[in-house]
């Protein structure tokens, strides 16, 4: 496992944390405002210096090495539960141990997974890929197009950064798709629309990212066309957290959702249908979970919600959990 991560974990075990949140008044100048440039040279030098000082102090503890060794033993253990993800007819799992420091993305059958010693097939070996490309890649996840479950959009992060490179991958050939969808390193967000079209939010240039550093523009990108030719579907204000997209395959229909993250507690939600973006009548302070089973929505409500149903309004109580068919929400 990564030694830096292990060191940080050991530090968490050793040192009590005392956090003091200080909010300067509007009249006060913030002496650390320059840290808003999170990837700037001055900011990174400050971070590295603080990390070095912290490690130097905490590694003096006689308990440090024992905590470090124990944590490494746990993380490298082959007895960990291999949590699966269902993709098509196979079960997939991302795995790291002493032999696979960067990790492997692997798959097995249902019947094999049910045994005490499943037989795993490696699909992507990040250690081998990192060595071949001279980049320390970290796993950024996979979004596979359903129901075919053959093509996936793979996220690859340099050393665990929030920003990642996106590449299209073929699960049958176990290779990256030549001429397929590919995005340069950015805090990008993608979602399948169909097997030849994706939603994409990335750094398209000046003015296309929020002040939080996430995409504020969602575009429709067709296979075989340059990213510059993608058409704009939605734009969030620059001071929002970001604009994000996702899809749910319900068998007979694919539902495509765009989320305008207003802040960390509120969002506006939209559906994309036949070229039109339609706002969904759900409260901005509700947390919605969209399910493929009978295509339904569960929404956790913080405040009071008047959901329109015909001529009458239906009120949901504050701090309640509601359930509704998607048709009722989409047509309200």
Short mmCIF file of C-alpha atoms in Angstrom, two decimals:
data_model
loop_
_atom_site.label_atom_id
_atom_site.label_comp_id
_atom_site.label_asym_id
_atom_site.label_seq_id
_atom_site.Cartn_x
_atom_site.Cartn_y
_atom_site.Cartn_z
CA UNK A 1 0.00 0.00 0.00
CA UNK A 2 1.03 3.65 -0.49
CA UNK A 3 3.40 4.61 2.36
CA UNK A 4 2.10 8.19 2.50
CA UNK A 5 -1.47 7.00 3.02
CA UNK A 6 -0.34 4.62 5.74
CA UNK A 7 1.55 7.40 7.48
CA UNK A 8 -1.52 9.59 7.52
CA UNK A 9 -3.66 6.77 8.87
CA UNK A 10 -1.17 6.15 11.64
CA UNK A 11 -1.20 9.85 12.48
CA UNK A 12 -4.98 9.77 12.82
CA UNK A 13 -4.64 6.96 15.35
CA UNK A 14 -1.95 8.76 17.32
CA UNK A 15 -3.03 12.34 17.56
CA UNK A 16 -6.20 13.94 18.90
CA UNK A 17 -7.58 16.50 16.48
CA UNK A 18 -8.61 19.91 17.67
CA UNK A 19 -10.43 21.80 14.95
CA UNK A 20 -11.33 25.44 15.37
CA UNK A 21 -13.45 26.97 12.65
CA UNK A 22 -12.79 30.66 12.27
CA UNK A 23 -14.88 32.74 9.93
CA UNK A 24 -13.33 36.14 9.35
CA UNK A 25 -15.78 38.98 9.23
CA UNK A 26 -16.29 40.75 5.89
CA UNK A 27 -14.29 43.67 7.29
CA UNK A 28 -11.22 41.56 7.96
CA UNK A 29 -8.62 40.66 5.37
CA UNK A 30 -8.04 36.90 5.09
CA UNK A 31 -4.26 36.32 5.29
CA UNK A 32 -4.70 32.89 3.71
CA UNK A 33 -6.88 33.91 0.76
CA UNK A 34 -4.05 32.93 -1.57
CA UNK A 35 -4.70 29.28 -0.64
CA UNK A 36 -7.85 29.48 -2.78
CA UNK A 37 -5.49 28.78 -5.67
CA UNK A 38 -5.40 25.16 -4.53
CA UNK A 39 -2.95 23.95 -7.17
CA UNK A 40 -0.78 27.05 -7.29
CA UNK A 41 2.96 26.74 -6.61
CA UNK A 42 2.83 28.80 -3.42
CA UNK A 43 -0.12 26.78 -2.07
CA UNK A 44 1.53 23.45 -2.82
CA UNK A 45 4.81 24.53 -1.23
CA UNK A 46 2.88 25.52 1.91
CA UNK A 47 1.07 22.15 1.99
CA UNK A 48 4.28 20.14 1.52
CA UNK A 49 6.01 22.12 4.27
CA UNK A 50 3.14 21.57 6.72
CA UNK A 51 2.98 17.86 5.86
CA UNK A 52 6.72 17.46 6.41
CA UNK A 53 6.61 19.25 9.76
CA UNK A 54 3.63 17.19 10.93
CA UNK A 55 5.18 13.86 9.93
CA UNK A 56 8.50 14.80 11.51
CA UNK A 57 6.77 15.55 14.81
CA UNK A 58 4.40 12.59 14.96
CA UNK A 59 6.81 9.93 13.77
CA UNK A 60 8.82 10.58 16.94
CA UNK A 61 6.13 8.76 18.91
CA UNK A 62 7.22 5.25 20.04
CA UNK A 63 3.76 4.04 18.96
CA UNK A 64 4.04 5.30 15.39
CA UNK A 65 5.85 2.37 13.78
CA UNK A 66 3.64 -0.25 15.46
CA UNK A 67 0.50 1.54 14.23
CA UNK A 68 2.02 1.88 10.75
CA UNK A 69 2.92 -1.82 10.54
CA UNK A 70 -0.49 -2.95 11.81
CA UNK A 71 -2.42 -0.74 9.40
CA UNK A 72 -0.27 -1.94 6.49
CA UNK A 73 -0.92 -5.54 7.50
CA UNK A 74 -4.69 -4.95 7.49
CA UNK A 75 -4.70 -3.12 4.14
CA UNK A 76 -2.52 -5.77 2.48
CA UNK A 77 -4.50 -8.68 3.90
CA UNK A 78 -5.98 -11.18 1.45
CA UNK A 79 -8.78 -11.84 3.96
CA UNK A 80 -10.54 -8.56 3.15
CA UNK A 81 -14.10 -8.80 1.83
CA UNK A 82 -14.11 -8.43 -1.95
CA UNK A 83 -17.17 -6.21 -2.31
CA UNK A 84 -18.66 -6.86 -5.76
CA UNK A 85 -20.31 -4.63 -8.35
CA UNK A 86 -22.75 -6.23 -10.78
CA UNK A 87 -21.94 -5.40 -14.42
CA UNK A 88 -23.78 -7.49 -16.97
CA UNK A 89 -23.55 -11.16 -15.99
CA UNK A 90 -20.32 -10.83 -14.00
CA UNK A 91 -19.25 -9.51 -10.63
CA UNK A 92 -16.46 -6.91 -10.63
CA UNK A 93 -14.18 -5.82 -7.80
CA UNK A 94 -11.31 -3.38 -7.40
CA UNK A 95 -8.57 -4.96 -5.25
CA UNK A 96 -5.33 -3.81 -3.65
CA UNK A 97 -2.82 -5.81 -1.59
CA UNK A 98 0.93 -6.15 -1.14
CA UNK A 99 1.31 -7.57 -4.66
CA UNK A 100 -0.94 -4.97 -6.29
CA UNK A 101 -0.04 -1.59 -4.78
CA UNK A 102 -1.90 0.46 -7.40
CA UNK A 103 -4.61 -2.20 -7.68
CA UNK A 104 -6.39 -4.45 -10.16
CA UNK A 105 -9.92 -4.30 -11.50
CA UNK A 106 -11.09 -7.88 -11.80
CA UNK A 107 -14.18 -10.00 -12.40
CA UNK A 108 -15.64 -13.39 -11.62
CA UNK A 109 -18.84 -15.34 -12.17
CA UNK A 110 -21.72 -15.56 -9.68
CA UNK A 111 -21.07 -19.23 -9.04
CA UNK A 112 -17.36 -18.70 -8.46
CA UNK A 113 -17.96 -15.76 -6.12
CA UNK A 114 -20.17 -17.98 -3.97
CA UNK A 115 -17.21 -20.30 -3.27
CA UNK A 116 -14.60 -19.88 -0.54
CA UNK A 117 -11.89 -19.15 -3.13
CA UNK A 118 -13.32 -17.35 -6.19
CA UNK A 119 -11.40 -17.45 -9.44
CA UNK A 120 -10.75 -13.86 -10.52
CA UNK A 121 -9.88 -12.64 -14.02
CA UNK A 122 -7.86 -9.41 -14.17
CA UNK A 123 -9.45 -6.81 -16.43
CA UNK A 124 -7.20 -3.79 -15.75
CA UNK A 125 -3.87 -3.97 -13.89
CA UNK A 126 -3.02 -0.47 -12.70
CA UNK A 127 0.50 -1.44 -11.62
CA UNK A 128 1.29 -2.68 -15.14
CA UNK A 129 -0.43 0.32 -16.74
CA UNK A 130 1.47 2.75 -14.51
CA UNK A 131 4.77 1.12 -15.38
CA UNK A 132 4.02 1.07 -19.12
CA UNK A 133 2.92 4.73 -19.24
CA UNK A 134 5.29 6.14 -16.64
CA UNK A 135 2.40 7.57 -14.60
CA UNK A 136 1.38 6.61 -11.04
CA UNK A 137 -2.29 5.90 -11.81
CA UNK A 138 -4.97 5.55 -9.14
CA UNK A 139 -8.38 3.99 -9.75
CA UNK A 140 -11.13 6.53 -10.45
CA UNK A 141 -14.01 4.12 -11.07
CA UNK A 142 -15.89 2.72 -14.05
CA UNK A 143 -19.23 3.75 -15.59
CA UNK A 144 -20.46 1.02 -17.93
CA UNK A 145 -23.20 1.41 -20.54
CA UNK A 146 -26.24 -0.74 -19.72
CA UNK A 147 -27.75 -3.10 -20.63
CA UNK A 148 -25.04 -4.13 -23.10
CA UNK A 149 -22.33 -3.83 -20.40
CA UNK A 150 -19.51 -3.92 -22.90
CA UNK A 151 -18.18 -0.36 -23.04
CA UNK A 152 -17.14 1.58 -19.91
CA UNK A 153 -15.81 5.03 -19.16
CA UNK A 154 -12.78 4.53 -16.90
CA UNK A 155 -11.41 7.23 -14.59
CA UNK A 156 -7.65 7.30 -14.03
CA UNK A 157 -6.21 9.69 -11.46
CA UNK A 158 -2.59 10.74 -11.16
CA UNK A 159 -1.57 9.75 -7.64
CA UNK A 160 -5.11 10.00 -6.27
CA UNK A 161 -5.89 13.55 -7.39
CA UNK A 162 -9.52 14.75 -7.65
CA UNK A 163 -8.84 15.42 -11.30
CA UNK A 164 -8.76 12.36 -13.54
CA UNK A 165 -8.35 11.27 -17.13
CA UNK A 166 -11.34 9.52 -18.74
CA UNK A 167 -10.93 6.73 -21.30
CA UNK A 168 -13.40 4.39 -22.99
CA UNK A 169 -12.71 0.71 -22.33
CA UNK A 170 -13.96 -2.51 -23.95
CA UNK A 171 -14.80 -5.25 -21.42
CA UNK A 172 -14.73 -7.96 -24.08
CA UNK A 173 -11.25 -7.27 -25.46
CA UNK A 174 -9.98 -5.81 -22.15
CA UNK A 175 -8.40 -2.89 -24.02
CA UNK A 176 -8.93 0.86 -24.25
CA UNK A 177 -10.99 1.76 -27.31
CA UNK A 178 -8.96 3.30 -30.12
CA UNK A 179 -10.65 6.51 -31.19
CA UNK A 180 -13.20 6.15 -28.37
CA UNK A 181 -14.34 8.73 -25.85
CA UNK A 182 -11.35 10.25 -24.10
CA UNK A 183 -11.03 13.31 -21.86
CA UNK A 184 -7.83 14.97 -20.66
CA UNK A 185 -7.17 15.34 -16.95
CA UNK A 186 -9.83 17.45 -15.23
CA UNK A 187 -12.50 17.24 -12.53
CA UNK A 188 -14.77 15.86 -15.23
CA UNK A 189 -18.20 14.20 -14.99
CA UNK A 190 -19.67 11.91 -17.67
CA UNK A 191 -22.80 9.79 -18.12
CA UNK A 192 -23.97 7.53 -20.93
CA UNK A 193 -26.94 8.75 -23.00
CA UNK A 194 -26.76 5.87 -25.49
CA UNK A 195 -23.94 3.69 -26.81
CA UNK A 196 -22.68 6.50 -29.04
CA UNK A 197 -23.49 9.58 -26.94
CA UNK A 198 -22.48 10.85 -23.51
CA UNK A 199 -23.14 13.78 -21.22
CA UNK A 200 -19.87 15.51 -20.45
CA UNK A 201 -18.91 18.20 -17.98
CA UNK A 202 -15.26 19.19 -17.90
CA UNK A 203 -12.91 22.13 -18.22
CA UNK A 204 -13.93 23.43 -21.64
CA UNK A 205 -11.92 26.61 -21.13
CA UNK A 206 -12.20 29.91 -19.23
CA UNK A 207 -15.55 30.37 -17.49
CA UNK A 208 -16.67 26.72 -17.69
CA UNK A 209 -15.72 25.71 -14.13
CA UNK A 210 -17.34 26.85 -10.87
CA UNK A 211 -15.51 28.66 -8.10
CA UNK A 212 -15.48 25.27 -6.32
CA UNK A 213 -13.45 23.81 -9.19
CA UNK A 214 -16.14 21.59 -10.74
CA UNK A 215 -17.78 21.73 -14.19
CA UNK A 216 -20.64 24.21 -14.51
CA UNK A 217 -21.56 23.21 -18.08
CA UNK A 218 -23.11 19.91 -19.23
CA UNK A 219 -22.76 19.13 -22.94
CA UNK A 220 -23.93 16.37 -25.30
CA UNK A 221 -20.99 14.65 -27.01
CA UNK A 222 -21.38 12.34 -30.01
CA UNK A 223 -19.00 9.50 -30.78
CA UNK A 224 -16.49 10.29 -33.52
CA UNK A 225 -16.72 14.06 -33.09
CA UNK A 226 -14.24 16.39 -31.37
CA UNK A 227 -15.03 17.55 -27.86
CA UNK A 228 -15.22 21.11 -29.21
CA UNK A 229 -18.26 20.08 -31.26
CA UNK A 230 -20.27 18.97 -28.20
CA UNK A 231 -23.52 20.93 -27.77
CA UNK A 232 -24.40 22.75 -24.54
CA UNK A 233 -27.45 21.45 -22.66
CA UNK A 234 -27.20 23.13 -19.28
CA UNK A 235 -25.20 25.79 -17.43
CA UNK A 236 -25.07 26.34 -13.68
CA UNK A 237 -24.07 29.67 -12.13
CA UNK A 238 -20.35 29.98 -11.47
CA UNK A 239 -20.87 30.33 -7.71
CA UNK A 240 -22.70 26.98 -7.42
CA UNK A 241 -20.80 23.80 -6.52
CA UNK A 242 -21.17 22.31 -9.99
CA UNK A 243 -23.37 20.73 -12.66
CA UNK A 244 -23.46 16.93 -12.69
CA UNK A 245 -25.21 14.23 -14.74
CA UNK A 246 -26.23 10.60 -14.37
CA UNK A 247 -28.40 7.94 -15.96
CA UNK A 248 -30.61 5.09 -14.73
CA UNK A 249 -31.45 2.22 -17.06
CA UNK A 250 -34.96 0.95 -16.22
CA UNK A 251 -35.10 -1.71 -18.93
CA UNK A 252 -37.66 -0.14 -21.24
CA UNK A 253 -36.41 3.40 -20.74
CA UNK A 254 -33.21 5.26 -19.92
CA UNK A 255 -33.71 8.21 -17.58
CA UNK A 256 -31.13 10.98 -17.81
CA UNK A 257 -30.74 13.42 -14.95
CA UNK A 258 -28.83 16.69 -14.61
CA UNK A 259 -28.16 18.03 -11.12
CA UNK A 260 -27.37 21.66 -10.41
CA UNK A 261 -25.48 21.54 -7.12
CA UNK A 262 -26.41 24.89 -5.61
CA UNK A 263 -24.37 24.21 -2.48
CA UNK A 264 -23.57 21.14 -0.38
CA UNK A 265 -27.13 21.01 0.99
CA UNK A 266 -29.31 22.14 -1.90
CA UNK A 267 -29.69 21.20 -5.55
CA UNK A 268 -32.03 21.66 -8.49
CA UNK A 269 -32.78 18.58 -10.59
CA UNK A 270 -33.63 18.18 -14.25
CA UNK A 271 -34.50 15.40 -16.70
CA UNK A 272 -33.21 15.31 -20.26
CA UNK A 273 -35.80 13.90 -22.67
CA UNK A 274 -35.68 13.98 -26.48
CA UNK A 275 -33.49 17.04 -26.66
CA UNK A 276 -35.23 18.99 -23.90
CA UNK A 277 -34.07 19.70 -20.35
CA UNK A 278 -37.08 19.79 -17.97
CA UNK A 279 -36.91 20.81 -14.32
CA UNK A 280 -38.24 18.22 -11.84
CA UNK A 281 -40.66 19.36 -9.15
CA UNK A 282 -38.67 18.27 -6.09
CA UNK A 283 -37.47 20.49 -3.24
CA UNK A 284 -33.98 21.89 -3.55
CA UNK A 285 -33.16 20.77 0.00
CA UNK A 286 -34.24 17.17 -0.65
CA UNK A 287 -31.85 14.30 -1.29
CA UNK A 288 -33.26 12.16 -4.11
CA UNK A 289 -32.36 8.55 -4.82
CA UNK A 290 -33.51 7.32 -8.22
CA UNK A 291 -34.18 3.61 -8.55
CA UNK A 292 -34.33 1.44 -11.64
CA UNK A 293 -36.89 -0.88 -10.03
CA UNK A 294 -40.23 0.22 -11.53
CA UNK A 295 -38.45 3.57 -12.07
CA UNK A 296 -39.26 5.30 -8.83
CA UNK A 297 -37.82 8.06 -6.68
CA UNK A 298 -37.20 8.20 -2.95
CA UNK A 299 -36.64 11.68 -1.56
CA UNK A 300 -35.42 12.68 1.91
CA UNK A 301 -37.03 16.01 2.76
CA UNK A 302 -35.44 18.53 5.11
CA UNK A 303 -38.11 21.23 4.79
CA UNK A 304 -41.81 21.30 3.92
CA UNK A 305 -42.68 20.37 0.33
CA UNK A 306 -45.81 21.10 -1.65
CA UNK A 307 -45.73 18.56 -4.47
CA UNK A 308 -48.29 19.38 -7.16
CA UNK A 309 -50.83 16.63 -7.92
CA UNK A 310 -53.54 17.86 -10.27
CA UNK A 311 -55.48 20.78 -8.80
CA UNK A 312 -54.57 19.96 -5.21
CA UNK A 313 -51.26 20.24 -3.49
CA UNK A 314 -49.83 17.37 -1.46
CA UNK A 315 -47.71 18.44 1.50
CA UNK A 316 -44.82 16.32 2.77
CA UNK A 317 -43.75 16.80 6.35
CA UNK A 318 -40.46 18.29 7.36
CA UNK A 319 -37.67 15.69 7.80
CA UNK A 320 -39.72 12.99 6.08
CA UNK A 321 -38.96 10.28 3.54
CA UNK A 322 -41.23 10.20 0.49
CA UNK A 323 -41.69 7.67 -2.28
CA UNK A 324 -43.26 8.29 -5.68
CA UNK A 325 -43.36 6.80 -9.20
CA UNK A 326 -41.21 8.80 -11.58
CA UNK A 327 -44.21 9.53 -13.81
CA UNK A 328 -45.88 11.45 -10.99
CA UNK A 329 -42.79 13.58 -10.39
CA UNK A 330 -41.93 14.13 -14.03
CA UNK A 331 -45.47 15.13 -14.99
CA UNK A 332 -46.22 17.26 -11.92
#
